[in-house]
XYZ file of C-alpha atoms in Angstrom:
727
model
C 102.003 158.705 76.504
C 99.241 157.848 74.105
C 99.632 158.775 70.458
C 96.274 159.108 68.770
C 95.705 157.524 65.376
C 94.811 160.914 63.995
C 97.125 163.837 63.498
C 96.533 167.513 63.903
C 94.641 168.924 60.945
C 93.223 165.573 59.956
C 91.526 165.492 63.321
C 90.065 168.890 62.674
C 88.805 167.574 59.372
C 87.651 164.083 60.072
C 86.225 164.435 63.546
C 83.571 166.632 61.999
C 80.344 164.680 61.813
C 78.875 166.608 58.912
C 80.824 168.082 56.169
C 78.136 169.390 53.936
C 77.363 168.037 50.516
C 80.737 166.361 50.301
C 81.675 163.040 51.731
C 83.356 160.862 53.809
C 84.536 159.826 57.196
C 86.626 162.809 56.420
C 87.642 168.092 56.714
C 92.389 172.197 59.025
C 88.423 172.410 59.090
C 86.613 171.217 56.053
C 89.700 171.560 53.875
C 90.845 168.323 52.389
C 93.730 166.780 54.299
C 95.089 163.405 53.268
C 92.758 160.467 53.270
C 91.065 158.900 56.236
C 93.436 159.235 59.151
C 92.125 156.182 60.941
C 93.249 153.658 58.351
C 96.625 152.334 57.321
C 97.707 150.224 54.382
C 99.871 147.142 54.222
C 101.375 146.048 50.950
C 100.872 142.328 51.402
C 99.423 139.367 49.587
C 95.894 139.886 50.807
C 92.650 141.063 49.304
C 91.398 144.594 49.699
C 89.417 144.314 52.918
C 88.276 147.921 53.135
C 89.125 151.012 51.137
C 89.988 154.336 52.672
C 86.947 156.118 53.970
C 86.441 159.809 54.000
C 83.875 162.108 55.522
C 82.811 165.653 54.343
C 81.835 169.488 55.165
C 80.077 172.307 57.255
C 79.309 176.062 57.261
C 77.901 179.515 58.215
C 78.523 182.129 60.812
C 75.677 183.876 62.626
C 76.091 187.507 63.598
C 75.419 187.042 67.303
C 77.864 185.147 69.477
C 75.748 183.032 71.834
C 76.361 183.011 75.562
C 77.942 179.817 76.854
C 78.210 178.223 80.272
C 80.615 175.508 81.297
C 79.140 174.812 84.708
C 78.188 171.144 84.989
C 75.361 171.964 87.363
C 73.528 173.572 84.463
C 73.195 170.200 82.756
C 71.632 167.121 84.343
C 72.564 164.023 83.572
C 63.336 153.425 45.170
C 63.781 151.377 42.956
C 66.533 151.060 40.185
C 65.681 152.717 36.885
C 67.181 151.851 33.531
C 65.915 153.871 30.622
C 67.590 151.489 28.214
C 68.860 147.958 28.729
C 72.627 147.725 29.129
C 72.903 144.002 28.501
C 75.034 143.800 25.362
C 78.142 142.845 27.321
C 76.247 141.105 30.125
C 77.274 137.577 29.175
C 80.974 138.441 29.240
C 80.506 140.411 32.438
C 78.726 137.546 34.233
C 81.367 135.054 33.120
C 84.072 137.226 34.628
C 82.066 137.743 37.818
C 81.644 133.957 38.208
C 85.344 133.417 37.595
C 86.355 136.034 40.138
C 84.208 134.483 42.854
C 86.249 131.266 42.652
C 89.728 132.810 42.482
C 91.908 133.968 45.380
C 92.391 137.705 45.742
C 95.776 139.304 46.254
C 97.972 142.366 46.402
C 96.697 144.885 48.935
C 95.186 144.902 52.383
C 93.846 148.120 53.828
C 93.430 147.958 57.578
C 90.989 150.025 59.601
C 91.416 151.826 62.889
C 94.605 151.037 64.749
C 96.277 152.723 67.699
C 99.432 151.956 69.671
C 99.494 152.467 73.418
C 102.105 151.240 75.838
C 103.366 147.967 74.484
C 100.139 147.068 72.690
C 98.469 147.665 69.362
C 94.658 147.949 69.375
C 92.815 147.163 66.153
C 89.960 145.275 64.505
C 90.388 141.614 63.626
C 87.359 140.106 61.911
C 84.319 141.164 63.936
C 86.309 141.839 67.095
C 88.166 144.644 68.828
C 91.501 143.096 69.787
C 94.939 143.965 71.064
C 98.314 142.341 70.702
C 101.828 143.103 71.779
C 103.427 145.578 69.415
C 106.038 143.146 68.136
C 103.319 140.553 67.448
C 100.871 142.892 65.674
C 101.276 141.136 62.334
C 100.745 137.668 63.782
C 97.566 135.928 64.860
C 98.480 136.133 68.556
C 95.966 138.635 69.931
C 93.529 139.124 72.793
C 89.839 139.641 72.014
C 88.445 142.637 73.898
C 84.957 142.895 72.422
C 82.869 141.116 69.801
C 81.133 143.678 67.569
C 78.368 141.203 66.809
C 76.994 141.885 70.288
C 75.766 145.233 68.964
C 73.566 143.432 66.410
C 74.612 145.742 63.579
C 74.919 144.836 59.905
C 78.613 144.418 59.044
C 80.005 146.767 61.713
C 83.518 148.164 61.567
C 85.646 150.181 63.968
C 86.051 153.770 62.882
C 88.259 155.105 65.664
C 90.017 153.847 68.831
C 91.174 155.696 71.944
C 92.967 154.114 74.921
C 92.758 155.620 78.418
C 96.091 157.001 79.705
C 96.719 154.208 82.221
C 95.230 151.542 79.951
C 92.308 150.684 82.225
C 89.777 151.366 79.459
C 89.601 151.474 75.689
C 86.901 153.313 73.718
C 85.983 152.546 70.113
C 83.562 154.181 67.686
C 81.677 151.673 65.564
C 79.801 152.263 62.321
C 78.285 150.337 59.443
C 78.716 150.804 55.707
C 75.122 151.827 55.063
C 74.686 154.422 57.804
C 76.432 157.451 59.262
C 75.127 156.621 62.739
C 77.808 155.488 65.186
C 78.061 153.892 68.610
C 80.922 154.446 71.039
C 81.660 151.509 73.336
C 83.871 151.633 76.432
C 85.589 148.371 77.382
C 87.167 147.812 80.783
C 90.537 146.131 80.343
C 91.065 143.276 82.779
C 91.698 139.548 82.774
C 88.206 139.243 81.297
C 87.464 142.452 79.363
C 83.867 143.633 79.623
C 81.882 146.439 77.984
C 81.435 149.110 80.620
C 79.191 151.497 78.664
C 77.988 152.483 75.209
C 76.951 155.882 73.863
C 74.967 156.468 70.642
C 75.771 159.037 67.953
C 79.271 159.941 69.123
C 81.449 161.976 66.791
C 84.805 162.773 68.427
C 86.090 161.503 71.775
C 89.259 161.681 73.879
C 90.529 160.450 77.262
C 92.217 162.482 80.008
C 93.138 161.625 83.605
C 92.119 163.827 86.547
C 93.984 164.700 89.740
C 92.737 161.558 91.474
C 94.031 159.292 88.683
C 90.514 158.719 87.371
C 89.977 158.321 83.630
C 87.579 160.862 82.116
C 86.108 160.409 78.627
C 85.078 163.582 76.797
C 82.887 163.067 73.728
C 80.706 165.024 71.323
C 77.147 164.039 70.508
C 75.783 164.226 66.972
C 72.114 164.837 66.254
C 70.668 165.238 62.731
C 74.188 165.633 61.304
C 74.825 168.474 63.743
C 77.386 168.274 66.516
C 76.799 170.868 69.239
C 77.079 169.049 72.596
C 80.127 167.963 74.611
C 79.791 165.367 77.379
C 82.198 163.949 79.931
C 81.890 160.577 81.603
C 83.635 158.480 84.237
C 83.302 154.780 84.925
C 83.781 152.159 87.606
C 82.634 152.965 91.151
C 82.306 156.690 90.425
C 80.184 156.420 87.302
C 78.783 159.654 85.890
C 77.820 161.155 82.528
C 77.075 164.861 82.180
C 76.688 167.431 79.454
C 79.567 169.846 79.630
C 78.979 172.322 76.799
C 76.319 173.181 74.223
C 76.914 175.401 71.200
C 73.851 177.549 70.625
C 74.689 178.810 67.142
C 73.335 176.258 64.617
C 75.865 177.284 61.969
C 78.775 175.972 64.061
C 79.878 172.468 64.956
C 82.022 171.192 67.813
C 84.768 168.584 67.930
C 87.561 167.539 70.277
C 91.305 167.248 69.776
C 93.926 166.136 72.295
C 97.280 167.816 71.724
C 100.006 165.386 70.793
C 101.696 165.692 74.186
C 98.275 165.093 75.853
C 98.751 168.293 77.836
C 95.520 169.938 76.657
C 92.179 168.791 75.351
C 90.889 171.376 72.891
C 87.223 172.112 72.238
C 87.099 173.348 68.649
C 84.021 175.350 67.650
C 83.901 176.381 64.032
C 82.115 176.881 60.759
C 83.604 177.317 57.279
C 85.153 180.710 57.912
C 85.494 181.174 61.667
C 86.740 179.182 64.653
C 87.071 179.389 68.414
C 89.111 177.109 70.696
C 88.869 176.399 74.420
C 91.577 174.567 76.394
C 90.854 171.917 79.004
C 93.829 171.246 81.251
C 94.808 167.605 80.773
C 95.972 167.525 84.400
C 92.838 169.170 85.838
C 89.940 168.275 83.518
C 87.262 169.357 85.999
C 88.501 172.958 86.041
C 86.703 175.464 83.790
C 88.195 175.637 80.290
C 90.270 178.583 79.122
C 89.330 180.535 75.995
C 92.222 181.074 73.600
C 90.530 183.675 71.410
C 86.893 184.623 71.052
C 85.585 183.926 67.575
C 86.232 186.683 65.046
C 84.419 186.498 61.728
C 86.754 185.242 59.029
C 89.517 184.085 61.403
C 90.330 180.372 61.515
C 92.826 178.926 63.971
C 93.960 175.518 65.271
C 96.146 174.746 68.259
C 99.003 172.424 69.217
C 101.177 172.513 72.340
C 104.837 172.017 73.240
C 106.879 173.057 76.293
C 104.326 175.527 77.676
C 103.900 177.173 74.282
C 100.920 177.072 71.959
C 101.591 176.692 68.238
C 98.697 178.198 66.320
C 97.963 177.632 62.650
C 95.827 180.560 61.549
C 94.824 182.782 58.639
C 94.780 185.981 60.718
C 96.472 188.942 59.052
C 97.519 189.482 55.448
C 97.632 187.555 53.286
C 94.656 185.571 54.540
C 96.399 182.231 54.028
C 97.559 179.954 56.809
C 100.658 180.842 58.786
C 102.154 179.395 61.966
C 102.216 181.515 65.125
C 103.101 180.821 68.734
C 102.480 182.221 72.189
C 102.938 181.258 75.818
C 100.216 178.904 77.023
C 99.327 181.270 79.889
C 98.830 184.250 77.506
C 96.830 182.714 74.648
C 94.869 185.735 73.354
C 95.405 186.887 69.771
C 97.326 190.050 70.712
C 100.109 187.808 72.046
C 100.501 185.662 68.925
C 103.953 185.998 67.348
C 104.542 185.090 63.712
C 106.711 181.977 63.515
C 106.505 180.672 59.948
C 104.765 181.771 56.746
C 103.792 179.686 53.728
C 104.617 180.429 50.122
C 101.902 181.685 47.802
C 99.641 178.957 46.339
C 100.358 176.646 49.270
C 97.872 174.333 50.951
C 98.604 173.166 54.504
C 97.698 169.494 54.523
C 98.737 168.647 58.064
C 100.992 169.512 60.984
C 102.791 167.211 63.420
C 104.586 168.303 66.583
C 107.673 166.637 68.053
C 109.950 167.385 70.991
C 112.384 169.498 68.984
C 110.693 169.790 65.594
C 107.491 170.852 63.906
C 106.681 169.100 60.625
C 104.405 170.720 58.040
C 102.908 168.650 55.237
C 102.277 170.974 52.306
C 100.952 171.083 48.768
C 102.547 173.883 46.746
C 101.605 174.484 43.115
C 100.142 170.982 42.928
C 103.298 169.255 44.249
C 103.878 167.775 47.712
C 106.463 169.021 50.208
C 107.490 168.391 53.806
C 108.933 171.284 55.800
C 110.843 170.335 58.949
C 111.216 173.250 61.359
C 113.840 173.023 64.112
C 112.246 174.519 67.209
C 115.551 175.094 68.972
C 117.145 177.197 66.241
C 114.125 178.018 63.981
C 115.864 176.302 61.063
C 113.748 175.127 58.128
C 114.429 172.179 55.865
C 112.103 171.916 52.849
C 111.859 168.545 51.111
C 110.290 168.200 47.679
C 108.598 164.810 47.462
C 108.511 162.465 44.441
C 106.487 163.930 41.559
C 104.276 160.827 41.305
C 102.862 161.499 44.783
C 99.447 163.162 44.983
C 98.443 162.681 48.611
C 99.624 162.050 52.163
C 98.462 159.358 54.554
C 99.603 160.194 58.063
C 100.943 157.400 60.218
C 100.428 156.741 63.909
C 103.663 157.646 65.624
C 104.958 157.930 69.186
C 108.659 157.838 68.318
C 110.140 161.304 68.942
C 113.106 160.522 66.685
C 111.196 159.776 63.482
C 108.312 161.170 61.453
C 106.721 158.430 59.300
C 104.080 158.980 56.630
C 102.846 157.441 53.391
C 102.524 158.862 49.890
C 99.948 157.701 47.375
C 98.300 158.503 44.074
C 95.039 157.391 42.428
C 96.869 154.595 40.588
C 99.694 153.768 43.003
C 99.224 152.155 46.441
C 100.751 153.983 49.391
C 104.469 153.819 50.012
C 106.134 154.440 53.376
C 108.597 157.262 54.018
C 110.319 158.242 57.264
C 112.089 161.472 58.110
C 114.799 160.827 60.702
C 115.582 163.940 62.684
C 119.063 162.863 63.812
C 120.257 162.247 60.253
C 118.225 165.116 58.805
C 117.236 162.867 55.915
C 114.164 161.315 54.358
C 114.216 157.533 53.914
C 111.865 155.633 51.652
C 110.603 152.099 52.008
C 112.758 149.631 50.138
C 111.658 146.435 48.475
C 109.570 145.549 45.467
C 109.016 148.547 43.218
C 105.473 148.854 41.947
C 105.486 148.177 38.175
C 103.097 151.106 37.655
C 106.137 153.397 38.019
C 107.465 152.142 34.690
C 104.219 151.492 32.857
C 102.513 154.846 33.481
C 103.204 158.572 33.365
C 102.007 161.393 35.593
C 101.847 164.875 34.053
C 101.048 168.208 35.632
C 99.565 170.696 33.203
C 97.699 173.980 33.438
C 94.640 175.320 31.642
C 93.845 178.997 31.178
C 90.363 179.894 32.389
C 88.283 182.679 30.867
C 89.662 185.265 33.291
C 93.261 184.201 32.655
C 93.614 182.198 35.861
C 95.877 179.135 35.578
C 94.078 175.964 36.642
C 96.272 172.965 37.576
C 95.567 169.468 36.267
C 97.082 166.075 37.110
C 97.043 163.502 34.303
C 97.825 159.770 34.256
C 98.229 157.477 31.245
C 100.243 154.470 30.091
C 103.755 155.220 28.902
C 103.385 153.059 25.811
C 100.072 154.555 24.716
C 100.092 155.538 21.074
C 97.799 158.162 19.579
C 96.305 159.477 22.825
C 93.704 161.256 20.726
C 91.923 157.917 20.332
C 92.094 156.893 23.987
C 89.150 157.156 26.395
C 89.403 159.956 28.958
C 87.922 160.046 32.475
C 87.883 163.547 34.010
C 87.507 164.066 37.776
C 86.304 167.259 39.458
C 85.033 168.480 42.833
C 85.508 172.218 43.474
C 83.693 172.950 46.747
C 84.199 173.598 50.472
C 87.916 174.220 50.049
C 88.427 170.470 49.807
C 91.075 168.964 47.584
C 89.969 166.638 44.831
C 90.308 163.135 46.259
C 93.458 161.510 44.917
C 93.883 158.526 47.215
C 94.650 155.140 45.720
C 91.645 153.572 43.990
C 92.210 150.156 42.421
C 89.548 150.697 39.767
C 91.416 153.809 38.566
C 94.609 151.837 38.237
C 92.821 149.183 36.233
C 91.500 151.822 33.847
C 94.988 153.209 33.217
C 96.284 149.680 32.623
C 93.484 149.261 30.084
C 94.540 152.356 28.145
C 92.432 155.106 29.709
C 93.647 158.634 30.396
C 92.754 159.983 33.840
C 92.610 163.753 34.369
C 92.085 165.456 37.745
C 91.009 169.103 37.412
C 91.832 171.199 40.482
C 89.296 173.950 39.899
C 88.500 176.959 42.051
C 86.236 176.245 44.986
C 88.545 173.435 46.047
C 91.523 173.924 48.336
C 94.512 172.787 46.302
C 96.138 176.243 46.149
C 95.127 177.499 49.576
C 92.292 179.444 51.167
C 91.969 182.033 48.405
C 91.494 179.259 45.826
C 88.401 178.231 47.769
C 87.176 181.806 48.235
C 87.410 182.385 44.474
C 84.977 179.541 43.839
C 82.212 179.963 46.396
C 79.112 182.143 46.841
C 78.873 184.553 43.885
C 82.081 183.170 42.356
C 80.810 179.622 41.821
C 80.814 180.107 38.062
C 84.623 180.351 38.215
C 84.715 176.651 38.959
C 82.516 175.911 35.941
C 84.727 178.058 33.690
C 87.802 176.259 35.044
C 86.324 172.833 34.313
C 85.386 173.840 30.765
C 88.887 175.239 30.188
C 90.504 172.058 31.504
C 88.561 169.747 29.184
C 89.150 171.963 26.161
C 92.859 172.162 26.996
C 93.069 168.377 27.274
C 91.442 167.947 23.873
C 93.591 170.703 22.402
C 96.782 169.001 23.571
C 95.789 165.656 22.094
C 94.338 163.914 25.138
C 91.280 162.113 23.747
C 88.279 163.764 22.055
C 84.670 164.595 23.035
C 83.235 161.289 21.772
C 85.574 159.423 24.139
C 85.448 161.848 27.080
C 83.693 160.955 30.324
C 83.308 162.937 33.531
C 82.832 161.753 37.120
C 82.110 163.402 40.455
C 80.495 162.767 43.805
C 78.390 164.881 46.156
C 78.996 168.631 45.704
C 81.094 167.916 42.628
C 77.782 167.158 40.927
C 77.044 170.890 40.813
C 79.835 171.625 38.336
C 79.247 168.431 36.353
C 75.506 169.099 36.070
C 76.170 172.709 35.116
C 78.625 171.670 32.383
C 76.118 169.165 30.987
C 73.699 172.077 30.591
C 76.155 174.603 29.165
C 78.573 172.493 27.081
C 77.189 168.976 26.632
C 79.117 168.564 23.376
C 82.352 168.185 25.371
C 81.242 164.874 26.886
C 80.058 161.404 25.932
C 79.104 160.011 29.345
C 78.927 160.994 33.023
C 78.862 159.069 36.314
C 77.691 160.754 39.501
C 77.414 159.514 43.072
C 75.080 161.134 45.611
C 75.239 164.322 43.507
C 74.079 167.732 44.685
C 71.956 168.861 41.722
C 69.164 171.047 43.077
C 71.081 173.829 44.802
C 68.316 176.433 44.806
C 65.491 174.422 46.335
C 67.786 172.716 48.826
C 69.269 175.979 50.099
C 65.813 177.502 50.461
C 64.645 174.640 52.677
C 65.817 175.533 56.185
C 64.245 172.366 57.629
C 67.065 170.293 56.122
C 69.808 169.532 58.652
C 72.708 171.162 56.805
C 71.133 174.190 55.099
C 72.228 176.712 57.749
C 75.760 175.334 57.757
C 75.961 175.563 53.971
C 75.032 179.232 53.567
C 78.612 180.498 53.354
C 79.386 178.073 50.541
C 76.302 178.535 48.350
C 74.651 181.704 49.659
C 71.263 182.425 51.201
C 68.657 182.494 48.418
C 65.828 182.853 50.932
C 66.889 186.292 52.120
C 69.325 187.542 49.493
C 67.930 188.139 46.007
C 71.449 188.494 44.609
C 72.337 185.012 45.858
C 69.079 183.595 44.544
C 69.578 184.990 41.051
C 73.198 183.878 40.966
C 72.356 180.303 41.976
C 69.740 180.219 39.224
C 72.516 180.835 36.695
C 74.360 177.581 37.416
C 72.018 175.288 39.375
C 71.874 172.004 37.369
C 68.173 171.406 37.992
C 67.127 174.958 37.159
C 68.953 175.010 33.805
C 67.868 171.743 32.206
C 66.601 172.390 28.667
C 65.684 170.397 25.546
C 69.035 169.581 23.923
C 71.373 166.665 23.452
C 72.935 165.495 26.730
C 75.678 162.993 27.486
C 74.518 159.684 28.930
C 74.355 159.875 32.718
C 74.598 157.205 35.411
C 73.582 158.385 38.906
C 74.085 156.388 42.103
C 71.949 157.653 44.985
C 71.269 156.389 48.500
C 67.792 155.896 49.817
C 68.224 157.553 53.221
C 71.016 160.006 52.436
C 70.653 162.918 54.869
C 73.254 165.136 53.206
C 71.894 165.191 49.663
C 68.123 164.651 49.685
C 67.004 161.863 47.367
C 63.994 163.943 46.337
C 66.234 166.473 44.577
C 68.048 163.744 42.626
C 64.772 162.128 41.540
C 63.336 165.486 40.462
C 66.494 166.210 38.467
C 66.370 162.816 36.745
C 62.709 163.148 35.797
C 63.158 166.678 34.456
C 66.229 165.603 32.481
C 64.367 162.701 30.889
C 61.520 165.022 29.905
C 63.960 167.439 28.249
C 65.681 164.587 26.393
C 62.342 163.241 25.186
C 61.286 166.671 23.962
C 64.577 167.140 22.134
C 64.314 163.683 20.545
C 60.955 164.601 19.004
C 62.528 167.516 17.150
C 65.727 165.656 16.254
C 63.964 163.337 13.824
C 64.494 159.708 12.930
C 67.850 158.143 13.595
C 68.528 160.254 16.678
C 70.003 158.151 19.463
C 68.892 159.527 22.798
C 71.345 159.317 25.696
C 70.836 156.813 28.504
C 69.831 158.132 31.910
C 70.237 155.574 34.711
C 69.254 156.256 38.313
C 70.495 153.527 40.634
C 69.004 153.971 44.110
C 70.867 151.976 46.722
C 69.458 151.131 50.156
C 71.004 152.571 53.294
C 71.631 155.937 54.880
C 75.250 156.628 54.088
C 76.250 159.470 51.793
C 78.975 157.984 49.602
C 80.187 154.383 49.868
C 83.564 154.667 48.217
C 84.500 150.987 48.136
C 81.152 149.509 47.141
C 82.058 146.783 44.661
C 78.562 146.816 43.198
C 78.786 150.544 42.518
C 82.292 150.305 41.067
C 81.412 147.527 38.635
C 78.148 149.197 37.612
C 79.888 152.501 36.841
C 82.720 150.894 34.887
C 80.321 148.723 32.906
C 78.243 151.816 32.094
C 81.265 153.758 30.803
C 82.539 150.900 28.689
C 79.168 150.282 27.085
C 78.550 153.975 26.391
C 81.921 154.248 24.653
C 81.485 150.921 22.868
C 84.517 149.311 24.524
C 85.059 145.677 25.482
C 84.998 145.423 29.281
C 86.191 141.825 29.669
C 89.855 142.625 30.343
C 89.147 145.402 32.815
C 87.041 143.095 34.974
C 89.704 140.414 34.719
C 92.221 142.891 36.113
C 89.917 143.968 38.914
C 90.198 140.499 40.417
C 93.537 141.600 41.902
C 91.796 144.131 44.066
C 88.072 143.578 44.502
C 86.384 140.534 45.934
C 83.023 140.282 44.222
């Protein structure tokens, strides 16, 4: 039986082709589950070949439920701107760059898509899709199935792999770094593998086998960042390709998930607050699908299967947080759902994995990670508190019914393997070389009190031997949108900063998902200002407890996180010295009033509808970064934008930058002689991706900017980066 390289909720997150103004290849719906489920990490003496990718968010529910038919007969087949030269450290920087180019890289290798099927492992090696016997997966003994260069793409990589049940075909989704467009290829496995077909703009895809032992590929088609169509295709002598389903409501998106036992293919139709699931029988894929529960506004649910029972993770009922329910597969409607397991207050469900006799829940409770192992035979529950250094899960591909493997990571510590063995009832951790960061750094979990008395969690990293933290530079991270957790996967540049004496602070403000669904609800629509108040409280608390000072404080965010950062720069610029933003969402009002943009309708439940609701319009005006720029002193700002970004329009970023420069110039006139105006740098990169997390050029540019703004020597930090980044 095939075990997909994605797990339950991660699939529901990362299969989504458009996740709003947030990023990555990565969204239980848009909520942030561990990092990119397609990748795994080896701790070996290799260079960092590709960092974890992520993909971001969606939205809105229309009042009318569209009619739907599943009958196949219905469907026939700018330039870079620098306000001020930043060349003071350029000589040292270039010397280090030259040195790095001639030195071998080491330490970590992050491998892309990989899936095990039968006795083989399928993965990318160089520019090829290959497979090797499982026991030889770490050797160079592999069979080339397809050369990606045949697609004539610029630096293509494999994003996802699916193998047909009987191993006659393998399908792979291929992307490039500078575009969100993807191509799905189907390769026929034989003595001489050959590409059987290719499909453009595929989002999610899964294989099933019909009654006549024929492999059927179901896939979703993405158009203008919207995913509304489901197709099914067969190959060989009986080749066909037909549209199977179309979602008529533009505020919803569609993606596919194959239950772990491959018994059902689920068609998941959802927006930010509501979902609907249809079941396709994995044994009879040509039969009409069965509706589990018609969409109900505000009700989210996701489905797994075991022994003729459906296990349903849903927020139905009070409190409106996720709980686990179950029902017989032949009576799936909501009135038959029985409560099976409830979560504690302030708990985020990160993922769920189903085994023969156990259900494993991966949880975040009060900013700490837990694994709950539920015995399905006796309903027993074993709750395991994970090491306090851990900030995120990376789920592992697994077909072994006896073990549940996963990885734990943090922004400054590479992933480490753990395995829960059901027979022993114990958690085992990977043995071997202990990362020195465990002894040279500290992780603290603090809370700030927001204006309304709400406690806001923070995660802080710094060196253990740091003296006088008040004089150390501070880099604050924030996101606070779409119910997504702040990204806390391993980033080598963050580790290098801590090694160089920086303090890192991650502020888990409202609007994100760290404390569950209500935490998100309390920071969206007409509660967006809660997130801004939380961020302000966090920075003031850090300063008040002796972590740095305003003149050494920097702030960073990407995508929708730019809303809170831009708002803070307008309301409390004195808290900050410098800011770095990537693909930031800065013009909320004008963007949400432009319904011609591909994601506006899907975003309405996050930001509101300023076109038709005057209350929403006036509220957005209160915090929108672009709308509130005024002549005053601002921190220096470095913005990375992408020329053809479809999620965050470049026009809005350019307009923001120009208006900000005008306000700074006006303020400088009144400030008199000796006033040092802040730097505003807009770096427009080519390409059509939204956020390129592991762009070495972007990483070095941002670090160099921060060091120069704070007047720090950057030579040692770039020396240390040679362990991780190949320039």
